[in-house]
Amino acid sequence: MAVKHTKKLFVRALNKKFGKDFDLAGQKTEYKRLGPEQNARKREFMEYAKKLEGKRGMTGYNPYVHAGGIPLGQRQLVPYKLSGTEYVVEGDDLHFVNNPAMQQMWDDVRRTIVVGLDMAHEVLQKRLGKEVTPETINNYLEILNHAMPGAAVVQEHMVETHPGLVDDCNVRVFTGDDALADEIDDQYLININKMFPEDQAEALKAAIGKTSWQAIHVPTIVVRSCDGGTTSRWSAMQLCMTFIDAYNMCAGEAAVADLAYAAKHAAVLQMSEMLPARRARGPNNPGGLSFGFLADMVQTSRVAAADPVKVSLNVVAAGAALYDQIWLGSYMSGGVGFTQYATAAYTNDVLDDFCYYGVDFANDKFGGFAKAPKLLDTAKELATEVNAYGMEQYEAFPTLLEDHFGGSQRASVLAAASGITSAIASGHSQVGLAGWYLSMLLHKEGWGRLGFFGYDLQDQCGPTNVFSYQSDEGNPLELRGANYPNYAMNVGHQGEYAGISSAAHAGRMDAFAVNPLIKVTFSNPGMVFDWADVRACFGKGGAREFRAAGDRSLVMPAV
Amino acid sequence: MAYTPQYYPGSTSVGINRRKHMSGNLEKLRDIPEADVVAVMGHRAPGADYSSTHPPLKEMGEPDCPIRQIVAPTAGAAAGDRVRYSQWTDSMYFAPSIPYWRSYWGAINCKGCDPGTLSGRQIIEARERDIEAYTKAQYDSEMTDVALCSMRGCTVHGHSLRLEENGMQFDMLARTEMGSDGNVYAVKDQVGIPLDRKINLGKPMSEAEAKKRTTIFRVDGIPMCGKVGARKYDEAVDALHHMWELRSKWGFRPE
């Protein structure tokens, strides 16, 4: 049975933000209009900009050009507490440009590709008559971990990449076959039995079966110079060269083409799909990343399975940063506003409080996670309750309302809490999605306002797509993604949808949401970003404690 | 026709006020001179000619069209005025109106207008002389309290913030101020350009008056769902549940 949670989790964060002596219920305050100087990070920006002025020979950052000479800071510029952690950082620290952990999270996705080994082994054995044994596989993996970062094999007089620039690159294999896994050198193995709780490991191994796969992470610096579409090409070239070296093949014979096909297409899992021409991006870019895949990338489910809210909220955080801040906020649009929207979902313990309230309520009513009937009525009861509770907190705690000062922030948080609660309670993502949309309508009805224009479309007509069978209208939520019709333009939604996808499976205690290969691949201890604790890792990034990969300083003069 | 539109369910003061806003049958609380409204809007100097984007319709030789024969143009359309806007920010602390209800009021009662609804602002666009009339109607009526509502073309931040100590809605650009005589004065136009004179907008509502006239459900006013542990749904919630359920089921079409 679930642990009951302390209510009003956000009060601690509000005290950290506004100072512990302020009146929590006060609806009036003195606005001191202290300007940007009240905030350490803004002061740092201004000082740095001054230094740059002489160097650049032109003006740059100057908050006093804002709004005809009225700078930011007419209200209190408050910091943000990363939910579920002790990290308190400035808002600026959560813009992805200022936060290397957020960048690395995205880099870790786009530099990853999963490639099957079995088809290549069959080509080697049946087509070329080569012997494939655990020893040859280990030898291959040693060569591959030399070659994949950008080092030469087979050919003479080749250029190579500096190992210090590409040290994050690695390839490990995994399989559902314990006997084969036992034969693989530990350093090259993602050991499912070791990385996952026993029940999850069994489920994953059963789903993967006797197949074997390579979790390939090309160097971060490569995808930062090129893009996610590069990953399959980079990895395929190095895979082919490594096979040639490890199995003493002829470099030019037709069988190499079979290997190349296997490595590039036949047994390849991209992290995300290509986008259509109007949003033209190659595979392994954020717009094609499904909510279910993101739910599987986040690893909180294997370290905190008993707390499905925590599992879901780490997925929400990853999605808010990736879909809202990076995809919509930069690929699709521009500026700085997207960060402000997105942070509401993973800071100050607000969404946590609303979700724990809802899940406690559901557990009392239905007797545990995933016990509620998978019905519209479940969404109706739970979403109405959670949404009402959340709105009441905004009303009872004026600084909470002030913290989520935009309607889009509140809409996302209220609807996410309603959706996550409904999904955990029922173990069904579509019931969760129904709860999401009901919350949106209730919110609008109560306060006569919702989010920005887009919410009119996406959220007010959204209930019609929850149970639609038509492929351009409906889909299981796990299989929808950032480019799903109606979802392609609105901040404050996609991360939360990923969270609801995750919540259904977290409530059921599933080992994975959609794809066991993704779940295992992102458990690779060689990942740079901490996929098990997304919010803490963002906090580290904001607190300047996180070292990202792909750094070029090794080959540049010191600043 | 004997039919009287009902507009909105519920017997609470919020439900009643929402119906009033939608019907357009609103109480007039003040009379702000047209020139002052025009100055705060900031699109043209009071008394200046209207800019136009096309000749008067009468001079344009319009095609023979049954719709044109049925629908008389607004004054602004007939004259060829450009389209301009007024945008309002209403505090969540019991401002009389709320964005959707400003939009519903506009859509139902204001011919030739284009309302847009967000959380922290609500805009109506129309031909210039028409939007001036619609803006004055909003300013003068019980839809507006001059401390809790203000016209803000940009930098609208404030609807969800705590109020100033004097009861004014926070405004980064300080476009309005409380005078020592208890009246609220507009000192900048809606995009924050200083006015050449202060415009007296009159006295704000008392807190009790604002709560009486508001259209927002709040737990410290008229709650929509009762309170935690003592839920009691307003009729609006029942109606909404019904709509949500039908919308959800309509989408399920396995044919």
mmCIF file of N, CA and C in Angstrom, chain A residues 11-119:
data_model
loop_
_atom_site.group_PDB
_atom_site.id
_atom_site.type_symbol
_atom_site.label_atom_id
_atom_site.label_comp_id
_atom_site.label_asym_id
_atom_site.label_seq_id
_atom_site.Cartn_x
_atom_site.Cartn_y
_atom_site.Cartn_z
ATOM 1 N N VAL A 11 4.651 24.579 0.542
ATOM 2 C CA VAL A 11 4.842 25.657 1.519
ATOM 3 C C VAL A 11 6.327 25.866 1.825
ATOM 4 N N ARG A 12 7.060 24.783 1.910
ATOM 5 C CA ARG A 12 8.511 24.917 2.164
ATOM 6 C C ARG A 12 9.176 25.715 1.049
ATOM 7 N N ALA A 13 8.786 25.382 -0.164
ATOM 8 C CA ALA A 13 9.385 26.088 -1.297
ATOM 9 C C ALA A 13 9.000 27.565 -1.279
ATOM 10 N N LEU A 14 7.747 27.835 -0.941
ATOM 11 C CA LEU A 14 7.316 29.249 -0.894
ATOM 12 C C LEU A 14 8.125 30.008 0.154
ATOM 13 N N ASN A 15 8.376 29.349 1.289
ATOM 14 C CA ASN A 15 9.185 30.007 2.319
ATOM 15 C C ASN A 15 10.605 30.269 1.830
ATOM 16 N N LYS A 16 11.137 29.321 1.084
ATOM 17 C CA LYS A 16 12.485 29.522 0.543
ATOM 18 C C LYS A 16 12.488 30.662 -0.467
ATOM 19 N N LYS A 17 11.408 30.779 -1.210
ATOM 20 C CA LYS A 17 11.353 31.797 -2.260
ATOM 21 C C LYS A 17 11.093 33.193 -1.710
ATOM 22 N N PHE A 18 10.096 33.285 -0.846
ATOM 23 C CA PHE A 18 9.642 34.612 -0.434
ATOM 24 C C PHE A 18 10.181 35.035 0.934
ATOM 25 N N GLY A 19 10.899 34.148 1.592
ATOM 26 C CA GLY A 19 11.386 34.457 2.939
ATOM 27 C C GLY A 19 10.391 33.896 3.936
ATOM 28 N N LYS A 20 10.906 33.374 5.040
ATOM 29 C CA LYS A 20 10.019 32.583 5.897
ATOM 30 C C LYS A 20 9.008 33.421 6.686
ATOM 31 N N ASP A 21 9.178 34.741 6.737
ATOM 32 C CA ASP A 21 8.291 35.545 7.582
ATOM 33 C C ASP A 21 7.099 36.148 6.852
ATOM 34 N N PHE A 22 6.966 35.880 5.569
ATOM 35 C CA PHE A 22 5.855 36.530 4.863
ATOM 36 C C PHE A 22 4.536 35.834 5.212
ATOM 37 N N ASP A 23 3.468 36.563 4.987
ATOM 38 C CA ASP A 23 2.139 36.055 5.324
ATOM 39 C C ASP A 23 1.655 35.141 4.200
ATOM 40 N N LEU A 24 1.561 33.847 4.512
ATOM 41 C CA LEU A 24 1.200 32.865 3.475
ATOM 42 C C LEU A 24 -0.169 33.142 2.856
ATOM 43 N N ALA A 25 -1.080 33.715 3.664
ATOM 44 C CA ALA A 25 -2.445 33.909 3.170
ATOM 45 C C ALA A 25 -2.706 35.334 2.696
ATOM 46 N N GLY A 26 -1.736 36.204 2.852
ATOM 47 C CA GLY A 26 -1.956 37.620 2.539
ATOM 48 C C GLY A 26 -2.208 37.856 1.056
ATOM 49 N N GLN A 27 -3.246 38.620 0.760
ATOM 50 C CA GLN A 27 -3.590 38.900 -0.643
ATOM 51 C C GLN A 27 -3.056 40.258 -1.092
ATOM 52 N N LYS A 28 -2.387 40.975 -0.172
ATOM 53 C CA LYS A 28 -1.804 42.263 -0.539
ATOM 54 C C LYS A 28 -0.348 42.299 -0.097
ATOM 55 N N THR A 29 0.436 43.073 -0.800
ATOM 56 C CA THR A 29 1.849 43.199 -0.435
ATOM 57 C C THR A 29 2.387 44.527 -0.922
ATOM 58 N N GLU A 30 3.550 44.872 -0.394
ATOM 59 C CA GLU A 30 4.222 46.070 -0.888
ATOM 60 C C GLU A 30 5.185 45.657 -2.000
ATOM 61 N N TYR A 31 5.016 46.211 -3.169
ATOM 62 C CA TYR A 31 5.950 45.933 -4.264
ATOM 63 C C TYR A 31 7.069 46.965 -4.222
ATOM 64 N N LYS A 32 8.257 46.501 -3.923
ATOM 65 C CA LYS A 32 9.362 47.440 -3.664
ATOM 66 C C LYS A 32 10.054 47.926 -4.922
ATOM 67 N N ARG A 33 9.812 47.266 -6.006
ATOM 68 C CA ARG A 33 10.349 47.718 -7.309
ATOM 69 C C ARG A 33 11.861 47.942 -7.243
ATOM 70 N N LEU A 34 12.556 46.923 -6.805
ATOM 71 C CA LEU A 34 14.007 47.038 -6.581
ATOM 72 C C LEU A 34 14.832 46.800 -7.842
ATOM 73 N N GLY A 35 14.183 46.383 -8.914
ATOM 74 C CA GLY A 35 14.904 46.226 -10.175
ATOM 75 C C GLY A 35 15.798 44.997 -10.211
ATOM 76 N N PRO A 36 16.598 44.861 -11.250
ATOM 77 C CA PRO A 36 17.411 43.649 -11.422
ATOM 78 C C PRO A 36 18.508 43.509 -10.372
ATOM 79 N N GLU A 37 18.882 44.614 -9.728
ATOM 80 C CA GLU A 37 19.967 44.539 -8.728
ATOM 81 C C GLU A 37 19.598 43.670 -7.538
ATOM 82 N N GLN A 38 18.315 43.408 -7.335
ATOM 83 C CA GLN A 38 17.899 42.582 -6.185
ATOM 84 C C GLN A 38 18.314 41.124 -6.368
ATOM 85 N N ASN A 39 18.709 40.747 -7.565
ATOM 86 C CA ASN A 39 18.914 39.333 -7.870
ATOM 87 C C ASN A 39 20.366 39.054 -8.249
ATOM 88 N N ALA A 40 20.944 38.066 -7.576
ATOM 89 C CA ALA A 40 22.374 37.782 -7.768
ATOM 90 C C ALA A 40 22.697 37.444 -9.224
ATOM 91 N N ARG A 41 21.869 36.664 -9.839
ATOM 92 C CA ARG A 41 22.177 36.243 -11.206
ATOM 93 C C ARG A 41 22.070 37.421 -12.180
ATOM 94 N N LYS A 42 21.072 38.275 -11.990
ATOM 95 C CA LYS A 42 20.958 39.447 -12.863
ATOM 96 C C LYS A 42 22.166 40.370 -12.662
ATOM 97 N N ARG A 43 22.616 40.479 -11.421
ATOM 98 C CA ARG A 43 23.816 41.307 -11.173
ATOM 99 C C ARG A 43 25.018 40.719 -11.906
ATOM 100 N N GLU A 44 25.124 39.408 -11.845
ATOM 101 C CA GLU A 44 26.227 38.740 -12.544
ATOM 102 C C GLU A 44 26.141 39.015 -14.053
ATOM 103 N N PHE A 45 24.953 38.928 -14.585
ATOM 104 C CA PHE A 45 24.772 39.172 -16.026
ATOM 105 C C PHE A 45 25.205 40.599 -16.377
ATOM 106 N N MET A 46 24.778 41.538 -15.552
ATOM 107 C CA MET A 46 25.089 42.947 -15.862
ATOM 108 C C MET A 46 26.593 43.207 -15.782
ATOM 109 N N GLU A 47 27.223 42.619 -14.757
ATOM 110 C CA GLU A 47 28.676 42.812 -14.625
ATOM 111 C C GLU A 47 29.416 42.188 -15.801
ATOM 112 N N TYR A 48 28.978 41.009 -16.183
ATOM 113 C CA TYR A 48 29.656 40.321 -17.288
ATOM 114 C C TYR A 48 29.457 41.089 -18.598
ATOM 115 N N ALA A 49 28.228 41.598 -18.763
ATOM 116 C CA ALA A 49 27.937 42.352 -19.989
ATOM 117 C C ALA A 49 28.825 43.588 -20.079
ATOM 118 N N LYS A 50 29.096 44.188 -18.937
ATOM 119 C CA LYS A 50 29.968 45.375 -18.929
ATOM 120 C C LYS A 50 31.359 45.017 -19.416
ATOM 121 N N LYS A 51 31.850 43.867 -18.941
ATOM 122 C CA LYS A 51 33.179 43.406 -19.369
ATOM 123 C C LYS A 51 33.213 43.178 -20.871
ATOM 124 N N LEU A 52 32.112 42.665 -21.390
ATOM 125 C CA LEU A 52 32.084 42.320 -22.815
ATOM 126 C C LEU A 52 31.993 43.544 -23.710
ATOM 127 N N GLU A 53 31.457 44.629 -23.163
ATOM 128 C CA GLU A 53 31.201 45.799 -23.999
ATOM 129 C C GLU A 53 32.439 46.258 -24.755
ATOM 130 N N GLY A 54 33.553 46.413 -24.017
ATOM 131 C CA GLY A 54 34.777 46.863 -24.665
ATOM 132 C C GLY A 54 35.261 45.857 -25.693
ATOM 133 N N LYS A 55 35.119 44.592 -25.330
ATOM 134 C CA LYS A 55 35.617 43.516 -26.181
ATOM 135 C C LYS A 55 34.807 43.395 -27.482
ATOM 136 N N ARG A 56 33.499 43.547 -27.336
ATOM 137 C CA ARG A 56 32.624 43.371 -28.499
ATOM 138 C C ARG A 56 32.544 44.602 -29.382
ATOM 139 N N GLY A 57 32.730 45.759 -28.765
ATOM 140 C CA GLY A 57 32.632 46.992 -29.540
ATOM 141 C C GLY A 57 31.202 47.369 -29.881
ATOM 142 N N MET A 58 30.274 46.767 -29.185
ATOM 143 C CA MET A 58 28.866 47.136 -29.397
ATOM 144 C C MET A 58 28.076 46.763 -28.150
ATOM 145 N N THR A 59 26.888 47.333 -28.040
ATOM 146 C CA THR A 59 26.115 47.066 -26.828
ATOM 147 C C THR A 59 25.557 45.654 -26.849
ATOM 148 N N GLY A 60 25.207 45.190 -25.676
ATOM 149 C CA GLY A 60 24.597 43.868 -25.545
ATOM 150 C C GLY A 60 23.583 43.889 -24.425
ATOM 151 N N TYR A 61 23.707 42.927 -23.536
ATOM 152 C CA TYR A 61 22.738 42.782 -22.441
ATOM 153 C C TYR A 61 22.626 44.058 -21.618
ATOM 154 N N ASN A 62 21.412 44.560 -21.464
ATOM 155 C CA ASN A 62 21.171 45.748 -20.642
ATOM 156 C C ASN A 62 19.693 45.758 -20.246
ATOM 157 N N PRO A 63 19.393 45.321 -19.035
ATOM 158 C CA PRO A 63 17.981 45.206 -18.643
ATOM 159 C C PRO A 63 17.253 46.541 -18.608
ATOM 160 N N TYR A 64 17.990 47.631 -18.707
ATOM 161 C CA TYR A 64 17.324 48.937 -18.637
ATOM 162 C C TYR A 64 16.745 49.388 -19.982
ATOM 163 N N VAL A 65 16.925 48.589 -21.003
ATOM 164 C CA VAL A 65 16.211 48.904 -22.247
ATOM 165 C C VAL A 65 14.832 48.242 -22.253
ATOM 166 N N HIS A 66 14.568 47.471 -21.231
ATOM 167 C CA HIS A 66 13.310 46.737 -21.129
ATOM 168 C C HIS A 66 12.156 47.711 -20.897
ATOM 169 N N ALA A 67 11.094 47.559 -21.660
ATOM 170 C CA ALA A 67 9.841 48.302 -21.447
ATOM 171 C C ALA A 67 10.064 49.797 -21.250
ATOM 172 N N GLY A 68 10.786 50.387 -22.153
ATOM 173 C CA GLY A 68 10.971 51.834 -22.117
ATOM 174 C C GLY A 68 11.712 52.320 -20.884
ATOM 175 N N GLY A 69 12.607 51.505 -20.369
ATOM 176 C CA GLY A 69 13.428 51.949 -19.236
ATOM 177 C C GLY A 69 12.978 51.397 -17.902
ATOM 178 N N ILE A 70 11.913 50.620 -17.892
ATOM 179 C CA ILE A 70 11.482 49.990 -16.632
ATOM 180 C C ILE A 70 11.990 48.553 -16.651
ATOM 181 N N PRO A 71 13.007 48.263 -15.839
ATOM 182 C CA PRO A 71 13.629 46.933 -15.943
ATOM 183 C C PRO A 71 12.855 45.856 -15.201
ATOM 184 N N LEU A 72 13.228 44.622 -15.458
ATOM 185 C CA LEU A 72 12.724 43.491 -14.683
ATOM 186 C C LEU A 72 12.970 43.747 -13.204
ATOM 187 N N GLY A 73 12.125 43.153 -12.369
ATOM 188 C CA GLY A 73 12.343 43.283 -10.935
ATOM 189 C C GLY A 73 11.441 44.322 -10.298
ATOM 190 N N GLN A 74 10.344 44.687 -10.968
ATOM 191 C CA GLN A 74 9.371 45.563 -10.322
ATOM 192 C C GLN A 74 8.609 44.774 -9.251
ATOM 193 N N ARG A 75 8.600 43.458 -9.406
ATOM 194 C CA ARG A 75 8.144 42.589 -8.331
ATOM 195 C C ARG A 75 9.376 41.831 -7.829
ATOM 196 N N GLN A 76 9.189 41.040 -6.786
ATOM 197 C CA GLN A 76 10.316 40.282 -6.236
ATOM 198 C C GLN A 76 10.745 39.208 -7.225
ATOM 199 N N LEU A 77 12.027 39.180 -7.541
ATOM 200 C CA LEU A 77 12.550 38.129 -8.419
ATOM 201 C C LEU A 77 12.925 36.946 -7.531
ATOM 202 N N VAL A 78 12.122 35.924 -7.579
ATOM 203 C CA VAL A 78 12.287 34.817 -6.635
ATOM 204 C C VAL A 78 12.991 33.624 -7.272
ATOM 205 N N PRO A 79 13.724 32.870 -6.452
ATOM 206 C CA PRO A 79 14.390 31.672 -6.977
ATOM 207 C C PRO A 79 13.411 30.498 -7.094
ATOM 208 N N TYR A 80 13.924 29.384 -7.563
ATOM 209 C CA TYR A 80 13.090 28.195 -7.768
ATOM 210 C C TYR A 80 13.715 26.999 -7.048
ATOM 211 N N LYS A 81 12.855 26.244 -6.388
ATOM 212 C CA LYS A 81 13.320 24.990 -5.764
ATOM 213 C C LYS A 81 12.974 23.858 -6.728
ATOM 214 N N LEU A 82 13.984 23.060 -7.065
ATOM 215 C CA LEU A 82 13.701 21.902 -7.920
ATOM 216 C C LEU A 82 12.868 20.912 -7.108
ATOM 217 N N SER A 83 11.729 20.549 -7.600
ATOM 218 C CA SER A 83 10.811 19.697 -6.840
ATOM 219 C C SER A 83 11.468 18.382 -6.439
ATOM 220 N N GLY A 84 11.170 17.981 -5.228
ATOM 221 C CA GLY A 84 11.663 16.698 -4.752
ATOM 222 C C GLY A 84 13.142 16.703 -4.436
ATOM 223 N N THR A 85 13.766 17.863 -4.465
ATOM 224 C CA THR A 85 15.198 17.965 -4.162
ATOM 225 C C THR A 85 15.414 19.159 -3.234
ATOM 226 N N GLU A 86 16.648 19.356 -2.832
ATOM 227 C CA GLU A 86 16.968 20.525 -2.007
ATOM 228 C C GLU A 86 17.594 21.640 -2.846
ATOM 229 N N TYR A 87 17.691 21.451 -4.131
ATOM 230 C CA TYR A 87 18.316 22.481 -4.979
ATOM 231 C C TYR A 87 17.416 23.701 -5.109
ATOM 232 N N VAL A 88 17.976 24.868 -4.842
ATOM 233 C CA VAL A 88 17.283 26.132 -5.071
ATOM 234 C C VAL A 88 18.155 26.946 -6.020
ATOM 235 N N VAL A 89 17.613 27.287 -7.159
ATOM 236 C CA VAL A 89 18.406 27.999 -8.175
ATOM 237 C C VAL A 89 17.611 29.192 -8.687
ATOM 238 N N GLU A 90 18.290 30.063 -9.381
ATOM 239 C CA GLU A 90 17.585 31.191 -9.988
ATOM 240 C C GLU A 90 16.834 30.719 -11.241
ATOM 241 N N GLY A 91 15.808 31.459 -11.597
ATOM 242 C CA GLY A 91 15.064 31.109 -12.806
ATOM 243 C C GLY A 91 15.970 31.042 -14.017
ATOM 244 N N ASP A 92 16.894 31.982 -14.105
ATOM 245 C CA ASP A 92 17.817 32.004 -15.245
ATOM 246 C C ASP A 92 18.590 30.692 -15.375
ATOM 247 N N ASP A 93 18.846 30.061 -14.238
ATOM 248 C CA ASP A 93 19.629 28.823 -14.254
ATOM 249 C C ASP A 93 18.861 27.665 -14.874
ATOM 250 N N LEU A 94 17.574 27.880 -15.117
ATOM 251 C CA LEU A 94 16.766 26.809 -15.705
ATOM 252 C C LEU A 94 16.507 27.031 -17.190
ATOM 253 N N HIS A 95 17.049 28.120 -17.731
ATOM 254 C CA HIS A 95 17.039 28.206 -19.198
ATOM 255 C C HIS A 95 18.069 27.209 -19.714
ATOM 256 N N PHE A 96 17.732 26.464 -20.736
ATOM 257 C CA PHE A 96 18.641 25.382 -21.134
ATOM 258 C C PHE A 96 20.010 25.904 -21.572
ATOM 259 N N VAL A 97 20.057 27.133 -22.040
ATOM 260 C CA VAL A 97 21.364 27.685 -22.430
ATOM 261 C C VAL A 97 22.273 27.806 -21.209
ATOM 262 N N ASN A 98 21.673 28.103 -20.066
ATOM 263 C CA ASN A 98 22.464 28.270 -18.838
ATOM 264 C C ASN A 98 22.599 26.972 -18.056
ATOM 265 N N ASN A 99 21.977 25.923 -18.522
ATOM 266 C CA ASN A 99 21.918 24.691 -17.725
ATOM 267 C C ASN A 99 22.500 23.512 -18.516
ATOM 268 N N PRO A 100 23.763 23.175 -18.248
ATOM 269 C CA PRO A 100 24.398 22.120 -19.036
ATOM 270 C C PRO A 100 23.759 20.747 -18.843
ATOM 271 N N ALA A 101 23.106 20.532 -17.703
ATOM 272 C CA ALA A 101 22.465 19.225 -17.489
ATOM 273 C C ALA A 101 21.293 19.049 -18.452
ATOM 274 N N MET A 102 20.542 20.111 -18.642
ATOM 275 C CA MET A 102 19.424 20.019 -19.600
ATOM 276 C C MET A 102 19.942 19.753 -21.010
ATOM 277 N N GLN A 103 21.005 20.435 -21.354
ATOM 278 C CA GLN A 103 21.590 20.199 -22.678
ATOM 279 C C GLN A 103 22.033 18.746 -22.813
ATOM 280 N N GLN A 104 22.663 18.250 -21.736
ATOM 281 C CA GLN A 104 23.175 16.884 -21.808
ATOM 282 C C GLN A 104 22.043 15.875 -21.890
ATOM 283 N N MET A 105 20.928 16.190 -21.215
ATOM 284 C CA MET A 105 19.789 15.274 -21.301
ATOM 285 C C MET A 105 19.386 15.091 -22.766
ATOM 286 N N TRP A 106 19.255 16.208 -23.449
ATOM 287 C CA TRP A 106 18.870 16.127 -24.854
ATOM 288 C C TRP A 106 19.983 15.488 -25.682
ATOM 289 N N ASP A 107 21.217 15.846 -25.384
ATOM 290 C CA ASP A 107 22.329 15.236 -26.115
ATOM 291 C C ASP A 107 22.328 13.714 -25.940
ATOM 292 N N ASP A 108 22.035 13.274 -24.731
ATOM 293 C CA ASP A 108 22.021 11.826 -24.476
ATOM 294 C C ASP A 108 20.959 11.112 -25.319
ATOM 295 N N VAL A 109 19.862 11.808 -25.580
ATOM 296 C CA VAL A 109 18.821 11.191 -26.423
ATOM 297 C C VAL A 109 19.296 11.115 -27.867
ATOM 298 N N ARG A 110 19.734 12.241 -28.368
ATOM 299 C CA ARG A 110 20.005 12.275 -29.815
ATOM 300 C C ARG A 110 21.298 11.563 -30.205
ATOM 301 N N ARG A 111 22.156 11.290 -29.237
ATOM 302 C CA ARG A 111 23.398 10.593 -29.573
ATOM 303 C C ARG A 111 23.250 9.088 -29.388
ATOM 304 N N THR A 112 22.031 8.668 -29.109
ATOM 305 C CA THR A 112 21.801 7.249 -28.807
ATOM 306 C C THR A 112 21.099 6.543 -29.958
ATOM 307 N N ILE A 113 21.526 5.327 -30.196
ATOM 308 C CA ILE A 113 20.833 4.479 -31.154
ATOM 309 C C ILE A 113 20.986 3.031 -30.682
ATOM 310 N N VAL A 114 19.971 2.250 -30.926
ATOM 311 C CA VAL A 114 20.008 0.852 -30.506
ATOM 312 C C VAL A 114 20.075 -0.004 -31.773
ATOM 313 N N VAL A 115 21.079 -0.852 -31.839
ATOM 314 C CA VAL A 115 21.291 -1.649 -33.053
ATOM 315 C C VAL A 115 21.380 -3.130 -32.671
ATOM 316 N N GLY A 116 20.612 -3.934 -33.375
ATOM 317 C CA GLY A 116 20.617 -5.361 -33.105
ATOM 318 C C GLY A 116 21.926 -6.017 -33.543
ATOM 319 N N LEU A 117 22.313 -7.036 -32.811
ATOM 320 C CA LEU A 117 23.535 -7.780 -33.164
ATOM 321 C C LEU A 117 23.222 -9.062 -33.921
ATOM 322 N N ASP A 118 22.015 -9.581 -33.725
ATOM 323 C CA ASP A 118 21.737 -10.933 -34.199
ATOM 324 C C ASP A 118 21.796 -11.071 -35.721
ATOM 325 N N MET A 119 21.245 -10.073 -36.411
ATOM 326 C CA MET A 119 21.229 -10.171 -37.870
ATOM 327 C C MET A 119 22.653 -10.105 -38.426
#
